[in-house]
Short mmCIF file of C-alpha atoms and ligand atoms in Angstrom, two decimals:
data_model
loop_
_atom_site.label_atom_id
_atom_site.label_comp_id
_atom_site.label_asym_id
_atom_site.label_seq_id
_atom_site.Cartn_x
_atom_site.Cartn_y
_atom_site.Cartn_z
CA MET A 1 -34.52 35.89 53.14
CA ARG A 2 -30.65 35.70 53.56
CA ILE A 3 -29.64 34.53 56.97
CA ASN A 4 -26.41 34.71 58.82
CA ARG A 5 -26.62 34.34 62.57
CA VAL A 6 -28.09 31.13 64.07
CA LEU A 7 -28.90 30.33 67.66
CA GLY A 8 -28.19 26.60 68.26
CA ILE A 9 -29.80 24.76 71.13
CA GLU A 10 -28.76 21.27 72.30
CA THR A 11 -30.19 19.35 75.29
CA SER A 12 -30.49 15.76 73.93
CA CYS A 13 -28.70 14.11 76.76
CA ASP A 14 -26.75 15.42 79.77
CA GLU A 15 -25.19 18.61 78.17
CA THR A 16 -27.13 21.85 78.02
CA SER A 17 -25.65 24.05 75.27
CA PHE A 18 -26.31 27.29 73.42
CA ALA A 19 -24.30 28.77 70.67
CA VAL A 20 -24.31 31.62 68.22
CA VAL A 21 -22.91 30.74 64.90
CA ASP A 22 -22.37 33.06 61.88
CA ALA A 23 -22.56 31.89 58.17
CA GLY A 24 -22.84 28.25 59.34
CA ASN A 25 -19.23 27.91 60.59
CA ARG A 26 -17.97 30.89 62.54
CA VAL A 27 -18.67 30.18 66.21
CA VAL A 28 -19.25 33.53 67.87
CA ARG A 29 -19.95 32.03 71.30
CA GLN A 30 -20.75 28.66 72.83
CA VAL A 31 -21.87 28.06 76.36
CA LEU A 32 -22.26 24.59 77.87
CA ALA A 33 -23.01 22.88 81.24
CA SER A 34 -22.91 19.19 81.86
CA SER A 35 -24.95 17.29 84.55
CA LEU A 36 -22.65 14.28 84.26
CA GLU A 37 -21.53 14.42 87.86
CA PHE A 38 -25.15 14.06 89.06
CA HIS A 39 -25.48 10.69 87.19
CA SER A 40 -22.13 9.00 87.81
CA ARG A 41 -23.14 7.29 90.92
CA TYR A 42 -26.07 5.54 89.05
CA GLY A 43 -23.68 4.32 86.37
CA GLY A 44 -25.59 5.93 83.58
CA ILE A 45 -27.64 8.88 82.56
CA ILE A 46 -31.02 9.29 84.46
CA PRO A 47 -33.46 11.03 82.06
CA GLU A 48 -35.37 12.91 84.72
CA ILE A 49 -32.29 14.22 86.50
CA ALA A 50 -30.86 15.38 83.07
CA ALA A 51 -34.08 17.22 82.26
CA ARG A 52 -34.31 18.89 85.67
CA ARG A 53 -30.64 20.13 85.35
CA HIS A 54 -31.34 21.48 81.92
CA LEU A 55 -34.15 23.59 83.37
CA GLU A 56 -31.97 24.78 86.17
CA VAL A 57 -28.94 25.93 84.06
CA LEU A 58 -30.87 27.16 80.99
CA SER A 59 -31.49 30.72 82.16
CA PRO A 60 -28.01 31.30 83.64
CA LEU A 61 -26.32 30.04 80.50
CA LEU A 62 -28.48 32.26 78.30
CA MET A 63 -27.80 35.27 80.58
CA GLU A 64 -24.14 34.55 80.33
CA MET A 65 -24.21 34.56 76.45
CA PHE A 66 -26.67 37.36 75.78
CA GLU A 67 -26.06 39.74 78.79
CA ARG A 68 -22.55 39.16 80.04
CA ASP A 69 -20.97 38.64 76.55
CA GLY A 70 -23.16 41.34 75.08
CA ILE A 71 -24.68 39.31 72.08
CA ASP A 72 -27.75 41.07 70.90
CA VAL A 73 -30.72 38.70 70.54
CA GLU A 74 -32.03 41.06 67.84
CA SER A 75 -29.08 40.02 65.69
CA LEU A 76 -30.40 36.42 65.45
CA ASP A 77 -31.74 35.19 62.13
CA LEU A 78 -32.81 31.54 62.89
CA ILE A 79 -33.25 29.14 65.76
CA ALA A 80 -31.84 25.57 65.30
CA VAL A 81 -32.58 23.01 67.90
CA THR A 82 -31.87 19.40 68.43
CA ASN A 83 -35.27 17.59 68.24
CA ARG A 84 -33.92 14.01 67.64
CA PRO A 85 -32.60 11.55 68.76
CA GLY A 86 -32.16 11.72 72.49
CA LEU A 87 -33.85 11.37 75.85
CA ALA A 88 -37.44 12.57 75.52
CA PRO A 89 -37.58 14.59 78.79
CA SER A 90 -34.29 16.30 77.80
CA LEU A 91 -35.24 17.05 74.21
CA LEU A 92 -38.50 18.69 75.38
CA VAL A 93 -36.67 21.24 77.54
CA GLY A 94 -34.59 22.43 74.52
CA LEU A 95 -37.56 22.41 72.14
CA ALA A 96 -39.70 24.42 74.43
CA CYS A 97 -36.89 26.98 74.71
CA ALA A 98 -36.40 27.09 70.95
CA LYS A 99 -40.15 27.71 70.47
CA ALA A 100 -40.09 30.60 72.97
CA PHE A 101 -37.13 32.18 71.06
CA SER A 102 -38.97 31.57 67.75
CA LEU A 103 -42.29 33.09 69.01
CA GLY A 104 -40.70 35.94 70.88
CA LEU A 105 -38.42 37.06 68.06
CA ASP A 106 -40.57 35.95 65.25
CA LEU A 107 -37.86 33.78 63.73
CA ASP A 108 -38.03 30.50 61.83
CA ILE A 109 -37.06 27.38 63.53
CA VAL A 110 -35.37 24.18 62.20
CA GLY A 111 -35.29 20.93 64.04
CA VAL A 112 -31.88 19.19 63.75
CA ASP A 113 -30.77 15.51 64.00
CA HIS A 114 -27.98 15.64 66.51
CA THR A 115 -26.16 12.46 65.24
CA LEU A 116 -25.76 14.13 61.89
CA ALA A 117 -24.72 17.38 63.62
CA HIS A 118 -21.77 15.41 65.08
CA LEU A 119 -20.47 15.10 61.42
CA TYR A 120 -20.70 18.82 61.08
CA ALA A 121 -18.40 19.53 64.04
CA PRO A 122 -15.10 19.44 61.96
CA PHE A 123 -16.57 22.16 59.70
CA LEU A 124 -16.75 24.69 62.52
CA ASP A 125 -13.97 27.33 62.71
CA ASN A 126 -11.99 25.37 60.10
CA PRO A 127 -10.26 27.29 57.27
CA ASP A 128 -9.60 23.94 55.46
CA PRO A 129 -12.85 21.93 56.01
CA PRO A 130 -13.52 18.45 54.67
CA GLN A 131 -14.67 18.17 51.07
CA MET A 132 -17.81 16.49 49.75
CA PRO A 133 -18.48 13.66 49.27
CA PHE A 134 -17.11 12.19 52.50
CA VAL A 135 -17.50 9.07 54.56
CA GLY A 136 -18.83 9.97 57.97
CA LEU A 137 -18.61 7.86 61.11
CA VAL A 138 -20.65 8.88 64.11
CA ILE A 139 -19.59 7.17 67.44
CA SER A 140 -21.25 8.15 70.68
CA GLY A 141 -22.77 6.64 73.78
CA GLY A 142 -25.93 5.80 71.91
CA HIS A 143 -24.97 5.51 68.20
CA THR A 144 -22.48 3.89 65.89
CA LEU A 145 -23.44 5.03 62.36
CA LEU A 146 -21.51 4.98 59.01
CA PHE A 147 -22.68 7.41 56.33
CA MET A 148 -21.93 8.46 52.84
CA VAL A 149 -22.40 12.31 52.76
CA ARG A 150 -22.78 13.88 49.29
CA ASP A 151 -24.31 17.13 50.38
CA TRP A 152 -25.93 18.51 53.68
CA HIS A 153 -29.48 17.97 52.46
CA PRO A 154 -30.91 14.92 54.33
CA LYS A 155 -31.66 13.19 51.04
CA ASP A 156 -27.97 13.38 50.14
CA ILE A 157 -26.96 11.65 53.32
CA GLU A 158 -26.95 7.81 53.00
CA LEU A 159 -26.78 5.54 55.99
CA VAL A 160 -24.39 2.70 54.94
CA GLY A 161 -23.87 0.78 58.14
CA LYS A 162 -24.83 0.79 61.86
CA THR A 163 -24.46 -1.21 64.96
CA LYS A 164 -26.72 -4.25 65.24
CA ASP A 165 -26.66 -3.99 69.00
CA ASP A 166 -24.74 -1.78 71.38
CA ALA A 167 -23.15 1.47 70.47
CA VAL A 168 -19.22 1.62 70.83
CA GLY A 169 -19.61 4.22 73.60
CA GLU A 170 -22.09 2.02 75.40
CA ALA A 171 -19.72 -0.96 75.15
CA LEU A 172 -16.80 1.19 76.61
CA ASP A 173 -19.22 2.50 79.35
CA LYS A 174 -20.30 -1.08 80.20
CA ALA A 175 -16.70 -2.29 80.28
CA GLY A 176 -15.87 0.61 82.59
CA ARG A 177 -18.54 -0.60 84.99
CA LEU A 178 -17.35 -4.28 84.85
CA LEU A 179 -13.84 -3.07 85.69
CA GLY A 180 -15.16 -0.90 88.58
CA LEU A 181 -13.82 2.23 86.94
CA GLY A 182 -17.07 4.34 87.09
CA TYR A 183 -19.00 6.26 84.54
CA PRO A 184 -18.42 7.18 81.61
CA GLY A 185 -16.04 4.39 80.88
CA GLY A 186 -14.76 5.75 77.51
CA PRO A 187 -12.26 8.47 78.81
CA ILE A 188 -11.22 6.34 81.89
CA ILE A 189 -10.46 3.25 79.76
CA GLU A 190 -8.42 5.63 77.41
CA LYS A 191 -6.42 6.77 80.36
CA LYS A 192 -5.78 3.37 81.92
CA ALA A 193 -4.88 1.93 78.42
CA LEU A 194 -1.95 4.32 78.21
CA GLU A 195 -0.37 2.43 81.15
CA GLY A 196 -1.20 -1.05 79.80
CA SER A 197 -0.38 -3.41 76.93
CA PRO A 198 -2.96 -4.97 74.66
CA ARG A 199 -1.92 -8.61 75.39
CA PHE A 200 -5.41 -10.12 75.64
CA GLU A 201 -7.50 -10.97 72.53
CA PHE A 202 -11.16 -10.01 72.66
CA PRO A 203 -13.23 -11.30 69.71
CA VAL A 204 -15.23 -8.66 67.88
CA TYR A 205 -17.50 -8.69 64.82
CA ARG A 206 -15.60 -8.05 61.64
CA GLY A 207 -17.99 -9.20 58.87
CA ARG A 208 -17.58 -8.04 55.18
CA ASP A 209 -20.64 -5.64 55.47
CA TYR A 210 -20.47 -2.23 56.93
CA ASP A 211 -22.38 -3.05 60.20
CA PHE A 212 -20.94 -3.26 63.66
CA SER A 213 -21.58 -5.35 66.79
CA PHE A 214 -20.33 -4.73 70.19
CA SER A 215 -22.56 -6.82 72.44
CA GLY A 216 -20.40 -9.98 72.00
CA VAL A 217 -17.13 -8.39 73.03
CA LYS A 218 -18.84 -7.02 76.10
CA THR A 219 -20.02 -10.42 77.06
CA ALA A 220 -16.55 -11.92 76.29
CA LEU A 221 -15.22 -9.44 78.71
CA LEU A 222 -17.77 -10.37 81.44
CA TYR A 223 -16.73 -14.03 81.22
CA PHE A 224 -13.02 -13.17 81.06
CA LEU A 225 -13.12 -11.14 84.24
CA ARG A 226 -14.90 -13.92 86.18
CA ASP A 227 -12.79 -14.96 89.25
CA LYS A 228 -10.00 -12.54 88.21
CA GLU A 229 -8.45 -10.25 90.74
CA LEU A 230 -8.62 -6.71 89.38
CA SER A 231 -5.06 -5.59 90.15
CA GLU A 232 -4.02 -2.19 88.74
CA ASP A 233 -1.67 -3.61 86.13
CA PHE A 234 -4.18 -6.20 84.98
CA VAL A 235 -6.94 -3.56 84.60
CA CYS A 236 -4.62 -1.42 82.50
CA ASP A 237 -3.92 -4.33 80.19
CA VAL A 238 -7.52 -5.20 79.93
CA CYS A 239 -8.38 -1.60 79.07
CA ALA A 240 -5.68 -1.47 76.35
CA SER A 241 -6.89 -4.86 74.85
CA PHE A 242 -10.62 -3.94 74.98
CA GLN A 243 -10.07 -0.47 73.51
CA LYS A 244 -8.01 -1.93 70.72
CA ALA A 245 -10.69 -4.64 70.07
CA VAL A 246 -13.60 -2.14 69.77
CA MET A 247 -11.76 0.47 67.82
CA GLU A 248 -10.26 -1.78 65.10
CA PRO A 249 -13.59 -2.52 63.24
CA LEU A 250 -14.41 1.20 63.30
CA VAL A 251 -11.15 2.06 61.53
CA GLU A 252 -11.18 -0.96 59.24
CA LYS A 253 -14.80 -0.56 57.87
CA THR A 254 -14.67 3.28 57.53
CA ILE A 255 -11.41 3.20 55.59
CA ARG A 256 -12.67 0.27 53.43
CA LEU A 257 -15.85 2.25 52.53
CA ALA A 258 -13.63 5.18 51.48
CA LYS A 259 -11.41 2.88 49.47
CA GLU A 260 -14.20 1.02 47.73
CA THR A 261 -16.04 4.22 46.76
CA GLY A 262 -12.96 6.36 45.86
CA VAL A 263 -13.83 9.03 48.46
CA ARG A 264 -10.88 11.03 49.73
CA ASP A 265 -12.34 12.60 52.80
CA VAL A 266 -13.33 10.88 56.12
CA VAL A 267 -15.07 12.59 59.01
CA VAL A 268 -15.26 11.06 62.47
CA GLY A 269 -17.55 12.64 65.09
CA GLY A 270 -19.32 12.01 68.42
CA GLY A 271 -18.17 11.56 72.00
CA VAL A 272 -15.95 8.55 71.21
CA SER A 273 -14.02 10.62 68.56
CA ALA A 274 -12.24 12.31 71.49
CA ASN A 275 -10.25 9.13 71.94
CA ARG A 276 -6.57 9.67 71.06
CA TYR A 277 -5.81 6.04 70.34
CA LEU A 278 -8.56 6.01 67.70
CA ARG A 279 -7.36 9.29 66.19
CA GLU A 280 -3.81 7.79 65.78
CA ARG A 281 -5.13 4.52 64.37
CA PHE A 282 -7.16 6.48 61.83
CA GLN A 283 -4.32 8.64 60.79
CA GLU A 284 -2.02 5.67 60.49
CA ALA A 285 -4.55 3.73 58.41
CA GLY A 286 -5.40 6.66 56.16
CA GLU A 287 -1.93 8.06 55.54
CA GLY A 288 -0.71 5.51 53.05
CA LEU A 289 -3.94 5.69 51.06
CA GLY A 290 -3.85 9.47 50.57
CA LEU A 291 -6.99 9.94 52.67
CA ARG A 292 -7.82 13.14 54.51
CA ILE A 293 -9.00 12.13 58.06
CA HIS A 294 -10.95 14.87 59.94
CA PHE A 295 -11.75 14.86 63.71
CA PRO A 296 -13.53 17.80 65.40
CA PRO A 297 -11.47 19.92 67.88
CA MET A 298 -12.03 18.59 71.48
CA ARG A 299 -14.46 21.43 72.35
CA TYR A 300 -16.82 20.23 69.67
CA CYS A 301 -16.49 16.38 70.19
CA LEU A 302 -19.11 15.94 72.94
CA ASP A 303 -22.65 17.26 72.49
CA ASN A 304 -22.65 20.92 71.84
CA ALA A 305 -24.88 23.60 70.31
CA SER A 306 -22.40 25.00 67.75
CA MET A 307 -22.74 21.82 65.50
CA VAL A 308 -26.47 22.06 65.84
CA ALA A 309 -26.44 25.73 64.75
CA GLY A 310 -24.07 24.88 61.79
CA LEU A 311 -26.16 22.02 60.45
CA GLY A 312 -29.39 23.95 61.02
CA TYR A 313 -27.97 26.73 58.86
CA GLN A 314 -27.10 24.36 56.09
CA TRP A 315 -30.51 22.73 56.15
CA TYR A 316 -32.28 26.01 56.20
CA ILE A 317 -30.51 27.46 53.17
CA ARG A 318 -31.48 24.27 51.39
CA GLY A 319 -35.17 24.93 52.02
CA ILE A 320 -35.72 22.85 55.16
CA LYS A 321 -37.64 24.50 58.05
CA ASP A 322 -40.16 23.73 60.67
CA ASP A 323 -42.77 25.72 62.66
CA LEU A 324 -44.20 25.76 66.16
CA SER A 325 -45.76 22.34 65.70
CA LEU A 326 -42.23 20.78 65.67
CA SER A 327 -42.07 17.75 68.00
CA ILE A 328 -39.35 15.56 69.28
CA SER A 329 -38.46 12.01 68.07
CA SER A 330 -36.10 9.39 69.54
CA ARG A 331 -35.69 7.77 66.11
CA VAL A 332 -32.44 8.12 64.16
O1 LIG B 401 -21.70 12.24 71.84
P1 LIG B 401 -21.70 12.05 73.34
O2 LIG B 401 -21.22 13.16 74.25
O3 LIG B 401 -23.22 11.72 73.87
C1 LIG B 401 -23.98 10.87 73.18
O4 LIG B 401 -24.67 11.42 72.20
O5 LIG B 401 -24.05 9.68 73.51
O6 LIG B 401 -20.78 10.71 73.62
C2 LIG B 401 -20.72 10.14 74.92
C3 LIG B 401 -19.92 8.87 74.84
C4 LIG B 401 -19.83 8.08 76.12
O7 LIG B 401 -20.08 6.72 75.82
C5 LIG B 401 -18.35 8.23 76.48
O8 LIG B 401 -17.89 7.06 77.17
C6 LIG B 401 -17.65 8.33 75.18
O9 LIG B 401 -18.60 9.20 74.47
N1 LIG B 401 -16.36 9.05 75.29
C7 LIG B 401 -15.24 8.47 74.99
C8 LIG B 401 -14.24 9.51 75.24
N2 LIG B 401 -14.84 10.61 75.69
C9 LIG B 401 -16.12 10.37 75.71
N3 LIG B 401 -14.87 7.24 74.48
C10 LIG B 401 -13.52 6.95 74.30
N4 LIG B 401 -12.60 7.81 74.58
C11 LIG B 401 -12.88 9.08 75.04
N5 LIG B 401 -11.87 9.91 75.23
ZN1 LIG B 402 -24.01 13.06 70.82
#
């Protein structure tokens, strides 16, 4: 059967999102709610709070999309849902919702890996999308993964490198906590760094392989801050220095992989790809080498259902589908 319109469902962490996407890349409508404010005072995401919020906002979001915006549920052809990786209680809410749609509308369902979906984000609403093969870097609060993507079928997506310990977003979030800046650290550090100078050296893993490591630099920061007074200027300089230290290996290794394999297109996705310093560094590094560097528009950087619908479409037309026995997995 030819399909066109996909309902995407994303609830892997603190964002509840639904989207209707046509032909894998035209976003008809995306709705999104975040429970971030309910977690900030705990300094991290609390899975049970996230799951409860998903349940609370799910119906109003669906009503907004299907009733207020007049999208006909009967026009849907497929249900795509994030079923991995993520927080188990959160994933379960989205999966139950996807199964209800699948059962009620008699539609096929496809379970999508949300880390790979982050690489799909720059393909949405883009008349000049990245070309295959491309080097893909996924950087978020839970993952730092480097892929070679030859086609959208999972067997054509090769994991080339990953973090040996903390994810880059996790390192930024921990640094934010150490500096008393609140949660999540990434966007706050980006802002503070604009006012500071990167005058401190923080050591970070730069081995010849394609793996990453961010736990050492975090510990270095912990010791560095001991007995220091956290004045505003000092904190801004530390933010600029720490941000530079963690971003450099991301740019270096990703560009090196493209160079060594002769691949022209580079895609960067995941929450940390919202960072403007990183975007500039990538553009600078790629320019002289004739690389095309692609970042998602800001609305598709954080977890969202449009990228899930888009990748679900690509998988389905390549023969991948699931049924009502689909379960969740926290594995990458
Ligand atoms: O992809 P995402 O929304 O959720 C996960 O799958 O983890 O990414 C969240 C992560 C957090 O660690 C947050 O600090 C980071 O993305 N982040 C940023 C920025 N915006 C969000 N890091 C650096 N700069 C930003 N502007
Ligand atoms: Zn994510």
